[in-house]
mmCIF file of C-alpha atoms and ligand atoms in Angstrom:
data_model
loop_
_atom_site.group_PDB
_atom_site.id
_atom_site.type_symbol
_atom_site.label_atom_id
_atom_site.label_comp_id
_atom_site.label_asym_id
_atom_site.label_seq_id
_atom_site.Cartn_x
_atom_site.Cartn_y
_atom_site.Cartn_z
ATOM 1 C CA MET A 42 -49.243 20.702 23.635
ATOM 2 C CA ARG A 43 -48.451 20.349 19.905
ATOM 3 C CA SER A 44 -45.049 21.600 18.801
ATOM 4 C CA ASP A 45 -45.116 24.831 16.829
ATOM 5 C CA PRO A 46 -42.496 25.268 14.074
ATOM 6 C CA PHE A 47 -42.914 29.052 14.343
ATOM 7 C CA SER A 48 -42.173 29.221 18.084
ATOM 8 C CA SER A 49 -38.935 31.161 17.856
ATOM 9 C CA ARG A 50 -40.510 33.762 15.574
ATOM 10 C CA PHE A 51 -43.485 34.026 17.918
ATOM 11 C CA GLU A 52 -41.233 34.545 20.952
ATOM 12 C CA LEU A 53 -39.312 37.214 19.057
ATOM 13 C CA ALA A 54 -42.554 38.953 18.059
ATOM 14 C CA ALA A 55 -43.762 38.994 21.682
ATOM 15 C CA ARG A 56 -40.528 40.657 22.789
ATOM 16 C CA LEU A 57 -40.509 43.143 19.910
ATOM 17 C CA VAL A 58 -44.114 44.319 20.261
ATOM 18 C CA ARG A 59 -43.525 45.062 23.947
ATOM 19 C CA GLU A 60 -40.373 47.042 23.084
ATOM 20 C CA ALA A 61 -42.231 48.832 20.310
ATOM 21 C CA GLY A 62 -45.091 49.566 22.704
ATOM 22 C CA GLN A 63 -42.730 51.229 25.178
ATOM 23 C CA LEU A 64 -41.311 53.352 22.366
ATOM 24 C CA ALA A 65 -44.771 54.501 21.258
ATOM 25 C CA LEU A 66 -45.973 55.033 24.827
ATOM 26 C CA GLY A 67 -42.959 57.248 25.490
ATOM 27 C CA HIS A 68 -44.200 59.707 22.840
ATOM 28 C CA PHE A 69 -47.941 59.341 23.526
ATOM 29 C CA ARG A 70 -49.570 62.713 24.285
ATOM 30 C CA SER A 71 -46.250 64.487 23.789
ATOM 31 C CA SER A 72 -46.602 68.044 22.572
ATOM 32 C CA GLY A 73 -45.524 68.913 19.062
ATOM 33 C CA LEU A 74 -46.146 65.490 17.515
ATOM 34 C CA GLN A 75 -46.135 65.979 13.753
ATOM 35 C CA VAL A 76 -49.149 64.449 12.023
ATOM 36 C CA GLY A 77 -48.895 63.866 8.291
ATOM 37 C CA ARG A 78 -51.690 62.906 5.937
ATOM 38 C CA LYS A 79 -51.279 59.995 3.503
ATOM 39 C CA GLY A 80 -54.826 60.141 2.200
ATOM 40 C CA LEU A 81 -58.382 60.815 3.310
ATOM 41 C CA GLN A 82 -58.668 59.779 6.977
ATOM 42 C CA ASP A 83 -55.209 58.177 6.740
ATOM 43 C CA PHE A 84 -52.627 59.779 9.014
ATOM 44 C CA VAL A 85 -49.039 59.050 9.953
ATOM 45 C CA THR A 86 -46.619 60.343 12.589
ATOM 46 C CA PRO A 87 -42.865 59.940 13.039
ATOM 47 C CA VAL A 88 -43.696 57.440 15.789
ATOM 48 C CA ASP A 89 -45.427 55.129 13.263
ATOM 49 C CA HIS A 90 -42.165 55.109 11.295
ATOM 50 C CA ALA A 91 -39.974 54.645 14.383
ATOM 51 C CA VAL A 92 -42.058 51.721 15.655
ATOM 52 C CA GLU A 93 -42.036 50.032 12.256
ATOM 53 C CA ALA A 94 -38.243 50.525 12.015
ATOM 54 C CA LEU A 95 -37.763 48.908 15.433
ATOM 55 C CA LEU A 96 -39.882 45.902 14.472
ATOM 56 C CA VAL A 97 -38.301 45.464 11.054
ATOM 57 C CA ALA A 98 -34.755 45.769 12.455
ATOM 58 C CA GLY A 99 -35.506 43.178 15.143
ATOM 59 C CA ILE A 100 -36.938 40.718 12.622
ATOM 60 C CA ARG A 101 -34.159 41.257 10.116
ATOM 61 C CA THR A 102 -31.464 40.729 12.745
ATOM 62 C CA ALA A 103 -32.930 37.395 13.830
ATOM 63 C CA PHE A 104 -34.392 36.199 10.497
ATOM 64 C CA PRO A 105 -32.627 38.094 7.696
ATOM 65 C CA ASP A 106 -34.269 36.082 4.910
ATOM 66 C CA ASP A 107 -37.886 36.553 6.070
ATOM 67 C CA ALA A 108 -40.258 38.650 3.970
ATOM 68 C CA ILE A 109 -41.870 41.629 5.701
ATOM 69 C CA LEU A 110 -44.884 43.750 4.755
ATOM 70 C CA GLY A 111 -45.180 46.892 6.858
ATOM 71 C CA GLU A 112 -47.847 49.571 6.483
ATOM 72 C CA GLU A 113 -45.380 52.437 6.491
ATOM 73 C CA GLY A 114 -43.114 51.004 3.825
ATOM 74 C CA GLY A 115 -40.816 48.803 5.912
ATOM 75 C CA THR A 116 -41.276 46.114 3.312
ATOM 76 C CA HIS A 117 -38.547 43.582 2.669
ATOM 77 C CA ALA A 118 -38.559 40.909 -0.008
ATOM 78 C CA GLY A 119 -37.748 37.589 1.625
ATOM 79 C CA ARG A 120 -35.791 34.640 0.378
ATOM 80 C CA THR A 121 -37.175 31.781 2.461
ATOM 81 C CA ASP A 122 -38.536 28.687 0.728
ATOM 82 C CA ASP A 123 -41.690 28.496 2.838
ATOM 83 C CA ASP A 124 -43.299 31.793 1.769
ATOM 84 C CA ALA A 125 -43.515 33.056 5.342
ATOM 85 C CA ILE A 126 -44.281 36.761 5.528
ATOM 86 C CA TRP A 127 -44.498 39.073 8.536
ATOM 87 C CA VAL A 128 -47.359 41.585 8.294
ATOM 88 C CA ILE A 129 -46.964 44.653 10.505
ATOM 89 C CA ASP A 130 -49.072 47.618 11.508
ATOM 90 C CA PRO A 131 -46.776 49.714 13.719
ATOM 91 C CA ILE A 132 -49.652 51.780 15.129
ATOM 92 C CA ASP A 133 -53.243 50.886 14.384
ATOM 93 C CA GLY A 134 -55.480 53.755 15.329
ATOM 94 C CA THR A 135 -52.986 56.463 14.397
ATOM 95 C CA ILE A 136 -55.633 59.181 14.539
ATOM 96 C CA ASN A 137 -56.442 58.170 18.124
ATOM 97 C CA TYR A 138 -52.734 58.098 18.968
ATOM 98 C CA ALA A 139 -52.205 61.527 17.433
ATOM 99 C CA ARG A 140 -55.142 63.005 19.338
ATOM 100 C CA GLY A 141 -54.277 61.453 22.695
ATOM 101 C CA LEU A 142 -57.101 58.908 22.750
ATOM 102 C CA PRO A 143 -55.941 55.654 24.421
ATOM 103 C CA LEU A 144 -57.349 53.403 21.671
ATOM 104 C CA TRP A 145 -54.437 52.251 19.550
ATOM 105 C CA CYS A 146 -52.214 49.200 19.341
ATOM 106 C CA ILE A 147 -49.368 47.459 17.574
ATOM 107 C CA SER A 148 -50.248 44.496 15.373
ATOM 108 C CA VAL A 149 -47.941 41.759 14.066
ATOM 109 C CA ALA A 150 -48.909 38.577 12.224
ATOM 110 C CA LEU A 151 -47.038 35.839 10.406
ATOM 111 C CA VAL A 152 -48.643 34.271 7.334
ATOM 112 C CA GLN A 153 -47.351 31.117 5.716
ATOM 113 C CA ALA A 154 -48.939 28.867 3.086
ATOM 114 C CA GLY A 155 -52.152 30.880 3.222
ATOM 115 C CA GLU A 156 -52.534 30.442 7.003
ATOM 116 C CA ILE A 157 -52.067 32.984 9.758
ATOM 117 C CA ARG A 158 -49.563 31.127 11.913
ATOM 118 C CA PHE A 159 -49.632 33.621 14.757
ATOM 119 C CA GLY A 160 -50.916 37.069 15.598
ATOM 120 C CA LEU A 161 -50.083 39.558 18.337
ATOM 121 C CA ILE A 162 -51.851 42.778 19.259
ATOM 122 C CA PHE A 163 -50.345 44.929 22.005
ATOM 123 C CA ASN A 164 -52.266 47.731 23.703
ATOM 124 C CA PRO A 165 -49.494 49.576 25.550
ATOM 125 C CA VAL A 166 -51.815 51.972 27.415
ATOM 126 C CA ALA A 167 -53.706 49.090 29.030
ATOM 127 C CA ASP A 168 -50.576 46.891 29.091
ATOM 128 C CA GLU A 169 -52.554 44.132 27.375
ATOM 129 C CA LEU A 170 -50.738 41.753 25.048
ATOM 130 C CA TYR A 171 -53.086 39.612 22.974
ATOM 131 C CA THR A 172 -51.469 36.561 21.406
ATOM 132 C CA ALA A 173 -52.665 33.629 19.316
ATOM 133 C CA ARG A 174 -50.943 30.760 17.545
ATOM 134 C CA LEU A 175 -52.533 28.417 15.067
ATOM 135 C CA GLY A 176 -54.058 25.506 17.002
ATOM 136 C CA LEU A 177 -52.691 26.718 20.335
ATOM 137 C CA GLY A 178 -55.425 29.070 21.533
ATOM 138 C CA ALA A 179 -55.641 32.780 22.217
ATOM 139 C CA HIS A 180 -54.481 34.638 25.310
ATOM 140 C CA CYS A 181 -54.347 38.085 26.862
ATOM 141 C CA ASN A 182 -51.287 38.502 29.083
ATOM 142 C CA GLY A 183 -51.189 34.703 29.288
ATOM 143 C CA ARG A 184 -54.888 34.358 30.288
ATOM 144 C CA PRO A 185 -56.921 32.193 27.852
ATOM 145 C CA ILE A 186 -59.608 34.248 26.083
ATOM 146 C CA ARG A 187 -62.879 33.308 24.343
ATOM 147 C CA VAL A 188 -65.373 35.163 22.210
ATOM 148 C CA SER A 189 -68.592 36.123 23.992
ATOM 149 C CA SER A 190 -71.659 33.925 24.208
ATOM 150 C CA ALA A 191 -73.899 36.589 22.611
ATOM 151 C CA ARG A 192 -76.573 34.974 20.461
ATOM 152 C CA LEU A 193 -79.187 37.658 19.901
ATOM 153 C CA PRO A 194 -78.763 40.956 18.035
ATOM 154 C CA GLU A 195 -80.371 42.850 20.906
ATOM 155 C CA ASP A 196 -77.696 41.553 23.299
ATOM 156 C CA ALA A 197 -74.817 42.304 20.951
ATOM 157 C CA ARG A 198 -72.439 45.202 20.321
ATOM 158 C CA ILE A 199 -70.753 45.163 16.912
ATOM 159 C CA GLY A 200 -67.628 47.155 16.084
ATOM 160 C CA LEU A 201 -67.752 49.073 12.814
ATOM 161 C CA GLY A 202 -64.985 50.512 10.706
ATOM 162 C CA TYR A 203 -65.390 53.374 8.333
ATOM 163 C CA SER A 204 -63.564 53.110 5.016
ATOM 164 C CA ARG A 205 -63.103 56.011 2.623
ATOM 165 C CA ARG A 206 -62.262 53.382 -0.006
ATOM 166 C CA ARG A 207 -65.950 52.467 -0.265
ATOM 167 C CA PRO A 208 -69.052 54.650 -0.705
ATOM 168 C CA VAL A 209 -69.485 56.601 2.537
ATOM 169 C CA GLY A 210 -73.207 55.856 2.639
ATOM 170 C CA LEU A 211 -72.395 52.182 3.325
ATOM 171 C CA HIS A 212 -71.381 53.105 6.857
ATOM 172 C CA ALA A 213 -74.666 54.869 7.459
ATOM 173 C CA GLY A 214 -76.459 51.872 5.928
ATOM 174 C CA ALA A 215 -74.646 49.512 8.302
ATOM 175 C CA VAL A 216 -75.515 51.614 11.349
ATOM 176 C CA ARG A 217 -79.128 51.772 10.233
ATOM 177 C CA ALA A 218 -79.357 47.999 9.664
ATOM 178 C CA LEU A 219 -77.913 47.250 13.103
ATOM 179 C CA LEU A 220 -80.169 49.727 14.866
ATOM 180 C CA ASP A 221 -83.199 48.342 13.027
ATOM 181 C CA ALA A 222 -82.293 44.942 14.509
ATOM 182 C CA ARG A 223 -81.909 46.586 17.969
ATOM 183 C CA CYS A 224 -78.232 45.769 17.886
ATOM 184 C CA GLU A 225 -75.672 48.166 19.437
ATOM 185 C CA TYR A 226 -72.598 49.323 17.557
ATOM 186 C CA ALA A 227 -69.254 50.902 18.413
ATOM 187 C CA ARG A 228 -66.612 52.601 16.302
ATOM 188 C CA ILE A 229 -63.358 52.930 18.195
ATOM 189 C CA GLY A 230 -61.080 53.835 15.289
ATOM 190 C CA SER A 231 -58.701 50.882 15.501
ATOM 191 C CA GLY A 232 -59.659 47.836 13.476
ATOM 192 C CA ALA A 233 -56.946 45.684 15.064
ATOM 193 C CA LEU A 234 -57.909 46.596 18.622
ATOM 194 C CA SER A 235 -61.601 46.048 17.806
ATOM 195 C CA LEU A 236 -60.818 42.521 16.615
ATOM 196 C CA ALA A 237 -58.809 41.809 19.779
ATOM 197 C CA LEU A 238 -61.825 42.965 21.792
ATOM 198 C CA VAL A 239 -64.044 40.556 19.841
ATOM 199 C CA ALA A 240 -61.614 37.727 20.648
ATOM 200 C CA ASP A 241 -61.740 38.738 24.318
ATOM 201 C CA GLY A 242 -65.551 38.858 24.443
ATOM 202 C CA ARG A 243 -65.743 42.630 24.968
ATOM 203 C CA LEU A 244 -67.306 43.198 21.539
ATOM 204 C CA ASP A 245 -69.370 40.587 19.688
ATOM 205 C CA GLY A 246 -68.333 41.237 16.094
ATOM 206 C CA TYR A 247 -66.523 43.592 13.715
ATOM 207 C CA TRP A 248 -67.284 44.714 10.163
ATOM 208 C CA GLU A 249 -65.565 47.062 7.760
ATOM 209 C CA PRO A 250 -66.310 47.151 4.024
ATOM 210 C CA HIS A 251 -62.628 47.370 3.106
ATOM 211 C CA ILE A 252 -59.520 47.073 5.256
ATOM 212 C CA ASN A 253 -55.841 46.276 4.774
ATOM 213 C CA SER A 254 -54.131 43.029 5.712
ATOM 214 C CA TRP A 255 -51.919 44.683 8.357
ATOM 215 C CA ASP A 256 -55.041 45.938 10.140
ATOM 216 C CA VAL A 257 -56.689 42.539 10.503
ATOM 217 C CA LEU A 258 -54.486 39.449 10.206
ATOM 218 C CA ALA A 259 -53.369 39.305 13.845
ATOM 219 C CA GLY A 260 -56.943 39.956 14.999
ATOM 220 C CA LEU A 261 -58.389 37.260 12.744
ATOM 221 C CA CYS A 262 -55.908 34.758 14.186
ATOM 222 C CA LEU A 263 -56.997 35.777 17.698
ATOM 223 C CA ILE A 264 -60.687 35.405 16.864
ATOM 224 C CA ARG A 265 -60.235 31.995 15.251
ATOM 225 C CA GLU A 266 -58.256 30.726 18.245
ATOM 226 C CA ALA A 267 -60.774 32.252 20.676
ATOM 227 C CA GLY A 268 -63.621 30.229 19.159
ATOM 228 C CA GLY A 269 -64.983 32.916 16.839
ATOM 229 C CA TRP A 270 -65.873 32.944 13.147
ATOM 230 C CA SER A 271 -64.613 35.146 10.340
ATOM 231 C CA ALA A 272 -65.413 35.404 6.651
ATOM 232 C CA PRO A 273 -62.456 34.338 4.445
ATOM 233 C CA PHE A 274 -60.087 37.301 4.139
ATOM 234 C CA LEU A 275 -56.870 35.983 2.584
ATOM 235 C CA HIS A 276 -58.059 35.507 -0.980
ATOM 236 C CA GLY A 277 -57.208 37.354 -4.168
ATOM 237 C CA GLU A 278 -54.693 40.137 -3.626
ATOM 238 C CA ALA A 279 -55.715 40.613 0.022
ATOM 239 C CA LEU A 280 -52.177 40.908 1.363
ATOM 240 C CA VAL A 281 -51.471 44.037 -0.626
ATOM 241 C CA GLU A 282 -54.935 45.236 -1.663
ATOM 242 C CA GLY A 283 -57.061 44.370 1.389
ATOM 243 C CA ASN A 284 -60.618 43.006 1.465
ATOM 244 C CA PRO A 285 -63.824 43.402 3.464
ATOM 245 C CA VAL A 286 -63.688 42.000 6.991
ATOM 246 C CA LEU A 287 -66.453 40.380 9.027
ATOM 247 C CA ALA A 288 -65.729 38.470 12.241
ATOM 248 C CA CYS A 289 -67.985 37.587 15.174
ATOM 249 C CA THR A 290 -69.209 34.997 17.622
ATOM 250 C CA PRO A 291 -70.419 31.842 15.828
ATOM 251 C CA ALA A 292 -73.980 32.410 17.051
ATOM 252 C CA LEU A 293 -74.196 35.847 15.398
ATOM 253 C CA ARG A 294 -72.757 34.748 12.067
ATOM 254 C CA ASP A 295 -76.005 34.210 10.160
ATOM 255 C CA PHE A 296 -77.529 37.473 11.392
ATOM 256 C CA LEU A 297 -74.440 39.512 10.511
ATOM 257 C CA VAL A 298 -73.801 37.859 7.142
ATOM 258 C CA THR A 299 -77.401 38.574 6.158
ATOM 259 C CA THR A 300 -77.286 42.103 7.562
ATOM 260 C CA PHE A 301 -74.054 43.181 5.879
ATOM 261 C CA SER A 302 -74.714 41.485 2.555
ATOM 262 C CA GLY A 303 -78.025 43.319 2.375
ATOM 263 C CA ILE A 304 -76.950 46.864 3.149
ATOM 264 C CA THR A 305 -77.140 49.618 0.635
ATOM 265 C CA ALA A 306 -75.757 53.106 0.992
ATOM 266 C CA ALA A 307 -78.159 55.034 3.239
HETATM 267 C C1 IPD B 488 -56.999 52.317 10.325
HETATM 268 C C2 IPD B 488 -57.784 51.932 11.545
HETATM 269 C C3 IPD B 488 -59.242 52.246 11.348
HETATM 270 C C4 IPD B 488 -59.805 51.500 10.155
HETATM 271 C C5 IPD B 488 -58.983 51.835 8.896
HETATM 272 C C6 IPD B 488 -57.498 51.562 9.125
HETATM 273 P P1 IPD B 488 -54.475 53.127 10.814
HETATM 274 O O1 IPD B 488 -55.626 52.019 10.480
HETATM 275 O O2 IPD B 488 -57.681 50.555 11.815
HETATM 276 O O3 IPD B 488 -60.001 51.856 12.466
HETATM 277 O O4 IPD B 488 -61.138 51.883 9.977
HETATM 278 O O5 IPD B 488 -59.440 51.015 7.818
HETATM 279 O O6 IPD B 488 -56.776 51.944 7.983
HETATM 280 O O7 IPD B 488 -54.368 54.027 9.641
HETATM 281 O O8 IPD B 488 -54.882 53.807 12.068
HETATM 282 O O9 IPD B 488 -53.296 52.234 10.982
HETATM 283 CA CA1 CA B 489 -52.879 54.132 8.038
HETATM 284 CA CA1 CA B 490 -54.071 50.142 10.594
HETATM 285 CA CA1 CA B 491 -51.081 52.045 11.027
#
């Protein structure tokens, strides 16, 4: 096995996401959870903040000079020479979490020199920890994972995300285009978890016309290491502004690239 210069950060992340998962699970389905609104279809609870605080404190204790970008504002300007930055989504699928649906996760990635060095996605309800490190494969609870062998649209199920930051008709156009090709779709309301499911062969692809870096970087690392394909995401101002995301099995790439580049608002 090749040595990994980010091993100690990866080990820390694996410990922290499990701790953070226990914290979030402890409040899951509790009565009286306050749900705030940050924007259209963008919600936040005190648990999102508490989980992010736990993660940021753990990173800052071990690596005080590392830069951190957290969805809920736990951002910290780093001072390391290598440009490493932790990218954190404390709860992805907050609306599911707030409504008691067991489809949410914690997502942590480390980016350095334009590469996602590692990514972790923890689903506390299922007790599934997805991990991937650049060049070292992808795993779920230590079990190696691979993307599915789906080749044909009619055998595939593609995850879709719905973004209020793009014309709403695009979502309807995407559903229409997939159904026209006899392809199934699923919208589970957590982009990060959807990407983990693609890496684990439970979905065959994921598309969203605009998504933030904290939603996708860990999942894109998983998919790459699980033998999948994704369109370039980390270009332009993606870290802070987001970008479209498309990731899938290699065999479905041409079909999905053509499908999603051709959609118009239905
Ligand atoms: C959202 C979820 C959702 C996706 C949105 C994200 P949040 O993240 O991943 O599935 O469609 O683009 O913002 O707000 O639950 O962390
Ligand atoms: Ca959000
Ligand atoms: Ca998110
Ligand atoms: Ca979130």
